Short mmCIF file of C-alpha atoms in Angstrom, two decimals:
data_model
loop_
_atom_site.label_atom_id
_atom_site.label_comp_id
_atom_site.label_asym_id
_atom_site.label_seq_id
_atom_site.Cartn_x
_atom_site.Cartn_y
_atom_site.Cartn_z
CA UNK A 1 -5.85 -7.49 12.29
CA UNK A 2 -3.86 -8.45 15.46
CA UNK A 3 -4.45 -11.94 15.21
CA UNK A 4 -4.08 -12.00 11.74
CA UNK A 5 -0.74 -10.35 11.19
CA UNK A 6 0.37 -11.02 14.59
CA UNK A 7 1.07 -9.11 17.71
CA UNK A 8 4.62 -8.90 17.19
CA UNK A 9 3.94 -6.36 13.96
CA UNK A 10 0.60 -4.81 14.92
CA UNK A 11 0.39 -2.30 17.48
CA UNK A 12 -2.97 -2.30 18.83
CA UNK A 13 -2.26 1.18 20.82
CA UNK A 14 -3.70 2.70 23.86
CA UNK A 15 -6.92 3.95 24.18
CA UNK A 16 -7.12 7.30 26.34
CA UNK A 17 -9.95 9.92 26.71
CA UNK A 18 -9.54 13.30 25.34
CA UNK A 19 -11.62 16.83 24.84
CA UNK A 20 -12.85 18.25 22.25
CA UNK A 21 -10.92 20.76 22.30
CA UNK A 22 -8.04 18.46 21.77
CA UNK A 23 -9.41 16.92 18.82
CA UNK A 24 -10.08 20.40 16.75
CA UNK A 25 -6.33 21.40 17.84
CA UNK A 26 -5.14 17.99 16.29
CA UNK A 27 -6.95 18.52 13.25
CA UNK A 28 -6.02 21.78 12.91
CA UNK A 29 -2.23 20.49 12.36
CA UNK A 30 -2.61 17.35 10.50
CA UNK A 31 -4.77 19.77 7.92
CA UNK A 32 -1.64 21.82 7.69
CA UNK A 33 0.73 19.04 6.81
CA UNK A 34 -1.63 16.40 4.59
CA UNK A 35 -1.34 17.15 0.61
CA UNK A 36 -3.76 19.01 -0.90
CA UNK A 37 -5.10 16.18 -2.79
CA UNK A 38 -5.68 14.10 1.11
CA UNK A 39 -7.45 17.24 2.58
CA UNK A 40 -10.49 15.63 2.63
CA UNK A 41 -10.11 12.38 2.47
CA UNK A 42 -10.49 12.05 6.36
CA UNK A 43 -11.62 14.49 9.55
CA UNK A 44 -11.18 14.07 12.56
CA UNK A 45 -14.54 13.76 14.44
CA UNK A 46 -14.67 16.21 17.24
CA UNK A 47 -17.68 14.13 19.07
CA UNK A 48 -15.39 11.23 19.65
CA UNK A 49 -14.63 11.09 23.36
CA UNK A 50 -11.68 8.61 23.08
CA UNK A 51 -8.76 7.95 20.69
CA UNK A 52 -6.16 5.55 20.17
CA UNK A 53 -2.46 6.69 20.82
CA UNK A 54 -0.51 4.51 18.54
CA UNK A 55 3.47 4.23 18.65
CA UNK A 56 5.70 6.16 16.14
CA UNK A 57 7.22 3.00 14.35
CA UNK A 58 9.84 4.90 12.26
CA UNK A 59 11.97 4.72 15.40
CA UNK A 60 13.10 2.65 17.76
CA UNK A 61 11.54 2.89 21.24
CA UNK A 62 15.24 4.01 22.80
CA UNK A 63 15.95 6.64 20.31
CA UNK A 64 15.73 9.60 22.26
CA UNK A 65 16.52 13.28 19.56
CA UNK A 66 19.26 13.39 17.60
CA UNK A 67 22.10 11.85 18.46
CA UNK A 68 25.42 10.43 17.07
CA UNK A 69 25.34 7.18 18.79
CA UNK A 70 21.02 6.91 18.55
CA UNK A 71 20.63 6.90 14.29
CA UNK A 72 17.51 5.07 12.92
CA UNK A 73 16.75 4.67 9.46
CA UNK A 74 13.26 3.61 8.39
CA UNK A 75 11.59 2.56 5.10
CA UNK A 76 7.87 2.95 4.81
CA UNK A 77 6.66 0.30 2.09
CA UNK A 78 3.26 -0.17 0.85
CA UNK A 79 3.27 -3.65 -1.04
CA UNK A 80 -0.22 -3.47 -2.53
CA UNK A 81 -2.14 -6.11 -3.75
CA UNK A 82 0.24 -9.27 -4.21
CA UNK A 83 -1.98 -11.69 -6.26
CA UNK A 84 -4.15 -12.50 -9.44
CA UNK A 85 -7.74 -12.85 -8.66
CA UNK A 86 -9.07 -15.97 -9.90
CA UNK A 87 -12.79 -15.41 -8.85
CA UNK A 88 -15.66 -16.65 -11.03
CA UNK A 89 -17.82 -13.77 -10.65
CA UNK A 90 -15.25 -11.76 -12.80
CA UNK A 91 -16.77 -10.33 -15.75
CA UNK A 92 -15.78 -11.98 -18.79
CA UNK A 93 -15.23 -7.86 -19.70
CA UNK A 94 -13.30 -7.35 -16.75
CA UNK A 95 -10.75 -10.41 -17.55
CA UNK A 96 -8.14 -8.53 -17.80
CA UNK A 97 -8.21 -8.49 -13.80
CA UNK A 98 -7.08 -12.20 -13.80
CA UNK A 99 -3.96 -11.09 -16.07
CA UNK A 100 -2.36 -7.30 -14.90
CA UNK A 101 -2.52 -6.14 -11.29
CA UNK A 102 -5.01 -3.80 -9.61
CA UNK A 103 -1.87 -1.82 -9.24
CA UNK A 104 -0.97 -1.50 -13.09
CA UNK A 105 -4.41 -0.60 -13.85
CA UNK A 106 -5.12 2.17 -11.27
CA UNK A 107 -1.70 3.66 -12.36
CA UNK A 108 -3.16 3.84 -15.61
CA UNK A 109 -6.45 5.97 -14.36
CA UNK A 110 -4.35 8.03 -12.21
CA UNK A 111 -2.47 9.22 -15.07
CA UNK A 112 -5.00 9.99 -17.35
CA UNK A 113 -6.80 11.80 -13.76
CA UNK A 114 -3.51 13.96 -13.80
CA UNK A 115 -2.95 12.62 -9.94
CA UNK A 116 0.54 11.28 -11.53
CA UNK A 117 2.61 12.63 -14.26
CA UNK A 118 4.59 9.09 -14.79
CA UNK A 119 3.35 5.28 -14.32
CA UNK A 120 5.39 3.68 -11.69
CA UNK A 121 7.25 0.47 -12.67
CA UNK A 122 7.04 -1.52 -9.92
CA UNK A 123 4.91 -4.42 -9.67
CA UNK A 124 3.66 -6.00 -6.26
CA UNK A 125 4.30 -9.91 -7.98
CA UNK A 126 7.56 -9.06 -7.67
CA UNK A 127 7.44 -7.79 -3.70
CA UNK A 128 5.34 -10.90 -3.04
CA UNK A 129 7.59 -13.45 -5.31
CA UNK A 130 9.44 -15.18 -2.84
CA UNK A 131 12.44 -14.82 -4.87
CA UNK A 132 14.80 -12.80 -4.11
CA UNK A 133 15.25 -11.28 -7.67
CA UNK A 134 12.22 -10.67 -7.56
CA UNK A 135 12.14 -8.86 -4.38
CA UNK A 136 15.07 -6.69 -5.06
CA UNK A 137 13.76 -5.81 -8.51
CA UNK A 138 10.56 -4.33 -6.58
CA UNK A 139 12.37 -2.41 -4.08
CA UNK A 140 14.61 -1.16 -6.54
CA UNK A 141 11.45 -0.03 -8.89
CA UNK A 142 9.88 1.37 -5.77
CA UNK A 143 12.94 3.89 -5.00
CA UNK A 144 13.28 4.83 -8.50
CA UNK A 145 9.48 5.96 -8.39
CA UNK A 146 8.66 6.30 -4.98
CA UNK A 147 4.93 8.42 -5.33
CA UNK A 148 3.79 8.03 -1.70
CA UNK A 149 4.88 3.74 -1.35
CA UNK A 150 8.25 4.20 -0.75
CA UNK A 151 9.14 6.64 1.74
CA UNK A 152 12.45 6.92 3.95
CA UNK A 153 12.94 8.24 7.54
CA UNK A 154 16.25 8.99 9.54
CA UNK A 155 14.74 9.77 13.31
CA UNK A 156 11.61 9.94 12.32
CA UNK A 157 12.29 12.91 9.91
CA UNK A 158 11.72 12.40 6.22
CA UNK A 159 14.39 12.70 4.00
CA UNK A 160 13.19 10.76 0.93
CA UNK A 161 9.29 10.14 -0.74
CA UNK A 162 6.30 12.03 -0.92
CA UNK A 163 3.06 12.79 1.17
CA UNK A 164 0.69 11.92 -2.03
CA UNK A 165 0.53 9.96 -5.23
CA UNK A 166 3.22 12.02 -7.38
CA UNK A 167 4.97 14.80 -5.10
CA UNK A 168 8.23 11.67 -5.19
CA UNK A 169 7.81 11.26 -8.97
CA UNK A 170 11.22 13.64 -9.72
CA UNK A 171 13.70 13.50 -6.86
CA UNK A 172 15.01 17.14 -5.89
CA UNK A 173 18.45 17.60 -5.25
CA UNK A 174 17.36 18.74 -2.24
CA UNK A 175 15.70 15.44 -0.68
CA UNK A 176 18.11 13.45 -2.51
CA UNK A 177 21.24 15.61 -0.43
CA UNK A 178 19.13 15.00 2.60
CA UNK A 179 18.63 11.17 1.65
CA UNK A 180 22.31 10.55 1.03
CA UNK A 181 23.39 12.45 4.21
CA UNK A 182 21.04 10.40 5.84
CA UNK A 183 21.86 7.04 5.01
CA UNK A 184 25.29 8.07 5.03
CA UNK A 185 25.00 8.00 9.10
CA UNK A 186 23.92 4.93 9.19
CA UNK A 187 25.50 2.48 6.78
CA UNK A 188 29.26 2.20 6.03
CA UNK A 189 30.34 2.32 2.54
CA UNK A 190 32.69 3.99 0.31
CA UNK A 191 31.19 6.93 -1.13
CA UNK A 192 28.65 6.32 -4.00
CA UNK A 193 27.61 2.99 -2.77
CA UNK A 194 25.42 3.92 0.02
CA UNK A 195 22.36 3.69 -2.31
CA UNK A 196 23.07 0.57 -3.40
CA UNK A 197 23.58 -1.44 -0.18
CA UNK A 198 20.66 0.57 1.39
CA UNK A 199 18.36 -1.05 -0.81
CA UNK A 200 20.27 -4.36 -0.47
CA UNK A 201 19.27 -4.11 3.20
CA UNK A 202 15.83 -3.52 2.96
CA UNK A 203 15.51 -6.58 0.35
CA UNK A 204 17.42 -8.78 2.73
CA UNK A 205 15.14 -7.69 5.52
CA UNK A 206 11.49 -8.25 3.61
CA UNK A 207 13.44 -11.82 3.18
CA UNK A 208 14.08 -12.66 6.13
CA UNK A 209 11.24 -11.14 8.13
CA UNK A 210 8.20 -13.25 6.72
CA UNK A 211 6.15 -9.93 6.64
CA UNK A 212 5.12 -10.75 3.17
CA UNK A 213 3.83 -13.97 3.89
CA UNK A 214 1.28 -13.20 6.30
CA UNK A 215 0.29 -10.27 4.33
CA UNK A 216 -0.72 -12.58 1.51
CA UNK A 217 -2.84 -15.15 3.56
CA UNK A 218 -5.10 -11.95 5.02
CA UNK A 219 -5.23 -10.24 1.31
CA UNK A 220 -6.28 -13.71 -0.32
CA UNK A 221 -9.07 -13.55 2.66
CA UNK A 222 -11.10 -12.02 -0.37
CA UNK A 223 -11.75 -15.25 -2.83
CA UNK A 224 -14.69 -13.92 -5.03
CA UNK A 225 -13.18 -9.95 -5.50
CA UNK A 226 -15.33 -6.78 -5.64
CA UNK A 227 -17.70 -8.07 -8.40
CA UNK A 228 -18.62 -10.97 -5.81
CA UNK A 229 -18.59 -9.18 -2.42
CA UNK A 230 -20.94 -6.63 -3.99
CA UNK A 231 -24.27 -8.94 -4.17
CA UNK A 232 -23.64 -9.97 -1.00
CA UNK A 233 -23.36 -6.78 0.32
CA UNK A 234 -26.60 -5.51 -1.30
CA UNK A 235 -28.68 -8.77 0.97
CA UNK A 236 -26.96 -8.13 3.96
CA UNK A 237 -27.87 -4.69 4.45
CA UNK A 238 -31.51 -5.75 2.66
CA UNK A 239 -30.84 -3.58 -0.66
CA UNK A 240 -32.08 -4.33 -4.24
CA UNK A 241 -29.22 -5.36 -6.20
CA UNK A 242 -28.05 -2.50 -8.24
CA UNK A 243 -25.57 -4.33 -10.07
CA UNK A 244 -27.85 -7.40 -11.20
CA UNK A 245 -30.64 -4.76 -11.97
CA UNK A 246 -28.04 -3.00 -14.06
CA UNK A 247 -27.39 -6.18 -15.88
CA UNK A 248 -30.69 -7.22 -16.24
CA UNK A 249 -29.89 -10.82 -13.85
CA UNK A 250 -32.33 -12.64 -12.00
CA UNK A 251 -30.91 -12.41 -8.14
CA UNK A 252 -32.26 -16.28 -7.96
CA UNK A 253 -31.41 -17.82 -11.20
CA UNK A 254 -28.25 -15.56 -12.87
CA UNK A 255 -24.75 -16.52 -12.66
CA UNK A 256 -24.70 -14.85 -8.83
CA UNK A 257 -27.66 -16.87 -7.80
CA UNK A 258 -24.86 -18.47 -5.57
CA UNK A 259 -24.38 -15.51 -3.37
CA UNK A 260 -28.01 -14.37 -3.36
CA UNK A 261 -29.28 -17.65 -1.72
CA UNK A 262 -26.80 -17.70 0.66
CA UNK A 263 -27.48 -17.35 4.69
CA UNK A 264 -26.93 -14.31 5.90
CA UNK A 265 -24.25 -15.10 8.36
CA UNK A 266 -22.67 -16.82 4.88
CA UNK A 267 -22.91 -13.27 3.05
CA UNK A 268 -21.87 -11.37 6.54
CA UNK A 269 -18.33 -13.69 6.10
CA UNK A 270 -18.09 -12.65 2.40
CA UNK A 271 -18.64 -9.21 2.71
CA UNK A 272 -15.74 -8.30 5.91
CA UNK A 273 -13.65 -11.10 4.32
CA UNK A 274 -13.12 -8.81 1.47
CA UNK A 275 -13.18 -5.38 3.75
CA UNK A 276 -10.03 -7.42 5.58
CA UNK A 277 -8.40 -7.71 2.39
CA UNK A 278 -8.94 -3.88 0.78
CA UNK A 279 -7.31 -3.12 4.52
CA UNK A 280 -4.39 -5.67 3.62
CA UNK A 281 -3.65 -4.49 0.40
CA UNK A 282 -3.89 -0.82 1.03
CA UNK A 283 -1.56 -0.49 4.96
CA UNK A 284 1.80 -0.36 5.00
CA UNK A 285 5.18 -2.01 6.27
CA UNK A 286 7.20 0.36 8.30
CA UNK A 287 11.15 -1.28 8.90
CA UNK A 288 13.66 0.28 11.34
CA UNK A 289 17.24 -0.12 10.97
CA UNK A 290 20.11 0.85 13.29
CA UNK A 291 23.56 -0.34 13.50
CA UNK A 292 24.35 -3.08 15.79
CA UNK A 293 27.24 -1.54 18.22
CA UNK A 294 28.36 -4.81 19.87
CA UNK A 295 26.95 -8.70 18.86
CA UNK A 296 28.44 -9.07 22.34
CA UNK A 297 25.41 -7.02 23.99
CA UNK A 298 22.28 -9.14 23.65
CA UNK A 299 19.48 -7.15 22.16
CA UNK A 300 15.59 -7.73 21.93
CA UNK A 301 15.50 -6.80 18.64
CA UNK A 302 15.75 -8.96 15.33
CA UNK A 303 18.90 -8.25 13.15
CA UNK A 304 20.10 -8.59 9.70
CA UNK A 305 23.74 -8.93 8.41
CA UNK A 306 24.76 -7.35 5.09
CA UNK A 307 27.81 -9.31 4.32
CA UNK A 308 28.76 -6.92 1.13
CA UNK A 309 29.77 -4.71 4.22
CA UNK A 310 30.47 -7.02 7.18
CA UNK A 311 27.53 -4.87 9.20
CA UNK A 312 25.00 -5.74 11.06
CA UNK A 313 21.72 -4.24 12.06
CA UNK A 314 18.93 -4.34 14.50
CA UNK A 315 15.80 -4.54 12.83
CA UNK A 316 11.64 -4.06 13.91
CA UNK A 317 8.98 -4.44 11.52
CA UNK A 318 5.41 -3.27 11.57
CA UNK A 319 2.07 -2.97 9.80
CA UNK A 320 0.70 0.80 10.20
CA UNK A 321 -2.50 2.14 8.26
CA UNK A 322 -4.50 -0.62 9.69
CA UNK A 323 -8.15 1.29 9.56
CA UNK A 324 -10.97 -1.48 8.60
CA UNK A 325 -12.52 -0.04 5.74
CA UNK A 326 -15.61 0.64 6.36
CA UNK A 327 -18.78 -1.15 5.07
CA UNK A 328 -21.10 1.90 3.24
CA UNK A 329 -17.78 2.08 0.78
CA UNK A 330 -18.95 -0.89 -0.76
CA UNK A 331 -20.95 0.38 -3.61
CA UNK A 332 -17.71 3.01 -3.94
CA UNK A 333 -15.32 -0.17 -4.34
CA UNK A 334 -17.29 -1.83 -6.61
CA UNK A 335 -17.63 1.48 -9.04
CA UNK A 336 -13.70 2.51 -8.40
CA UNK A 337 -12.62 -1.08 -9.52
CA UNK A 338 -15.43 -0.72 -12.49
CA UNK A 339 -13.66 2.33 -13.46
CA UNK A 340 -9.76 1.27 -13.14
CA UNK A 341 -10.86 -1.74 -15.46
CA UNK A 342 -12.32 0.63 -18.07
CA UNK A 343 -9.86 3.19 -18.34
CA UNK A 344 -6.82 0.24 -18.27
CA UNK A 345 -8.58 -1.42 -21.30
CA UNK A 346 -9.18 1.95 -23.54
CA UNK A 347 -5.42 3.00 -22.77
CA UNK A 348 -4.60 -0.34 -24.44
CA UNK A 349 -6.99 0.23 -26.67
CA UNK A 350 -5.68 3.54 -27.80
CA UNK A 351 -2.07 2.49 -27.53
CA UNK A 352 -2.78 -0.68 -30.23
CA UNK A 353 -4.82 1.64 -32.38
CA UNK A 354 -1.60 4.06 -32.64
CA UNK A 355 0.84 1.13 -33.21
CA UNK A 356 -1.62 -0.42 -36.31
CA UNK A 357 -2.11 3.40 -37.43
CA UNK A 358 -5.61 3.36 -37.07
CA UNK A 359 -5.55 6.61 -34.84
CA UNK A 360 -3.70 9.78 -36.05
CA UNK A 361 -1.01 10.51 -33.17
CA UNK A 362 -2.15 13.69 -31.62
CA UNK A 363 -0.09 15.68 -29.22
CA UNK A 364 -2.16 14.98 -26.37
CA UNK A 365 -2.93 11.16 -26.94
CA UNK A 366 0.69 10.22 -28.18
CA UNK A 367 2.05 12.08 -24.43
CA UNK A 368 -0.38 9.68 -22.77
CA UNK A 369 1.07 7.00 -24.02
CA UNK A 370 4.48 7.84 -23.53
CA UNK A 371 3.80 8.71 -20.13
CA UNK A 372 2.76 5.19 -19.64
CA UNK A 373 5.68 3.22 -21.24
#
């Protein structure tokens, strides 16, 4: 992803050997502090005889504890997929693809899987826009329901966000106290406004740092989506096709006879083109702020001025979450993206039938529905 996203926002980390001893003690911790719904979603593999010790971007490499002078305040953003695909090998079904975004749709199935209790409103058009309207609507959406894209650190510590898709959903007065008193360190405002020019910064920032722009070029890596990528897939690893037997296509003479008579090397490009992408559109952007002390002092850091305030800030910006995904989740892909399709369409479905009457509102159905709008 290095040369891809670029050096300057990809830490490629330090590989170091390690016991195995070491590696049960890690995952000992990091079982103690994921959310139950992430408990299994990864282990740490105790055969491994090497690891990669990666930098803590939520602070800046001369921040050393807690200390007056030394405040850093981070945002942790994942942006999500930030385009419409326009592939051919789209379902005529599955339209709807070319129309909402992946993210809109798998809100939708995570709310009727009870994984979130509200739909988010933010939509990753908006973060990708290149207006900045659009980009400040986005952030703004993102605070206002954080689930686990929008998180906040001050010295590495969170103060606002969750650990999984809908611990964020309600604020607590407690994270929001610790949120406010955070920020309140680092920006300078009048009381009340701290909020407000906090998220300023961090849309001025996504402006002005380009992140967004090479994000896009690696997610649009994937030109023929899931329902592409998956017939290639099935040749490279010399599979029957599952999804043309399921149809009831001829590999050599259906609408994917395209991809099936391709070279090998051809469907090898297809298939990690798209395994870039699902790694591009699922990582995240971690931005450190701290206050500039002196524009006198040269620093080797980037920085931002928020004029509403007449401050300025040093700013770093990485890509974290940068695991390839891995190629025997293909078939999983293609079924997860089958099934965010098909529960996005019945919740339309249902809601149209309840506008037109044809459904009686039931307690259960009508609090889906008003969960979603």
């Amino acid at each position: 992803m290095c040369p891809l996203l670029g050096s300057e926002h990809v830490d490629a980390g330090i590989r170091i050997l390690v016991s195995r001893e070491f590696l049960k003690a890690v995952e000992n911790k990091v079982l103690l502090q994921r959310p139950t719904l992430r408990v299994d979603a990864a282990k740490v593999n105790p055969l491994c005889d090497s690891v990669l010790v990666i930098a803590d971007h939520s602070i800046f490499p001369s921040v050393r504890g807690i200390l007056k002078e030394d405040f850093c305040l981070s945002v942790e953003i994942k942006p999500k997929g930030g385009f419409l695909p326009t592939s051919d090998f789209i379902d005529e079904e599955n339209a709807v693809k070319k129309r909402i975004t992946r993210f809109k749709m798998h809100q939708a199935l995570k709310l009727h899987d009870g994984v979130i209790s509200k739909i988010s409103k933010y939509d990753p058009l908006d973060l990708f826009s290149g207006s900045k309207d659009g980009v400040q609507n986005a952030i703004k959406c993102l605070f206002l329901t954080p689930q686990n894209n929008f998180r906040v650190f001050l010295n590495g510590s969170l103060i606002f966000g969750g650990m999984d898709g809908g611990a964020a959903e309600c604020v607590s007065y407690t994270v929001d106290q610790a949120f406010q008193d955070g920020i309140k360190r680092v920006i300078v405002a009048k009381d009340g406004m701290h909020s407000k020019y906090f998220l300023e910064l961090v849309t001025e920032t996504v402006m002005k740092s380009g992140l967004l722009n090479q994000l896009l070029e690696v997610q649009k890596l994937d030109s023929i989506d899931i329902e592409g990528a998956i017939h290639a897939y099935y040749d490279f690893v010399s599979l029957p096709c599952m999804v043309c037997r399921k149809k009831g296509e001829n590999k050599f003479s259906g609408r994917y006879s395209s991809i099936h008579s391709m070279s090998k090397d051809e469907k090898l490009k297809l298939v990690r083109n798209y395994l870039i992408s699902a790694t591009g559109k699922d990582l995240s952007m971690m931005i450190s702020f701290r206050p500039r002390k002196s524009m006198d002092v040269e620093s080797p850091h980037r920085s931002v001025l928020l004029k509403e305030i007449n401050q300025t800030f040093d700013y770093k910006a990485s890509f974290i979450d940068l695991d390839m995904k891995p190629l025997k989740k293909m078939e999983y892909y293609y079924e997860l993206d089958q099934q965010i399709v098909s529960c996005y369409v019945q919740m339309v479905k249902d809601d149209e039938a309840i506008q037109n009457g044809v459904v009686g509102i039931d307690g259960s159905l009508n609090s889906y529905i008003a969960k979603w709008k």
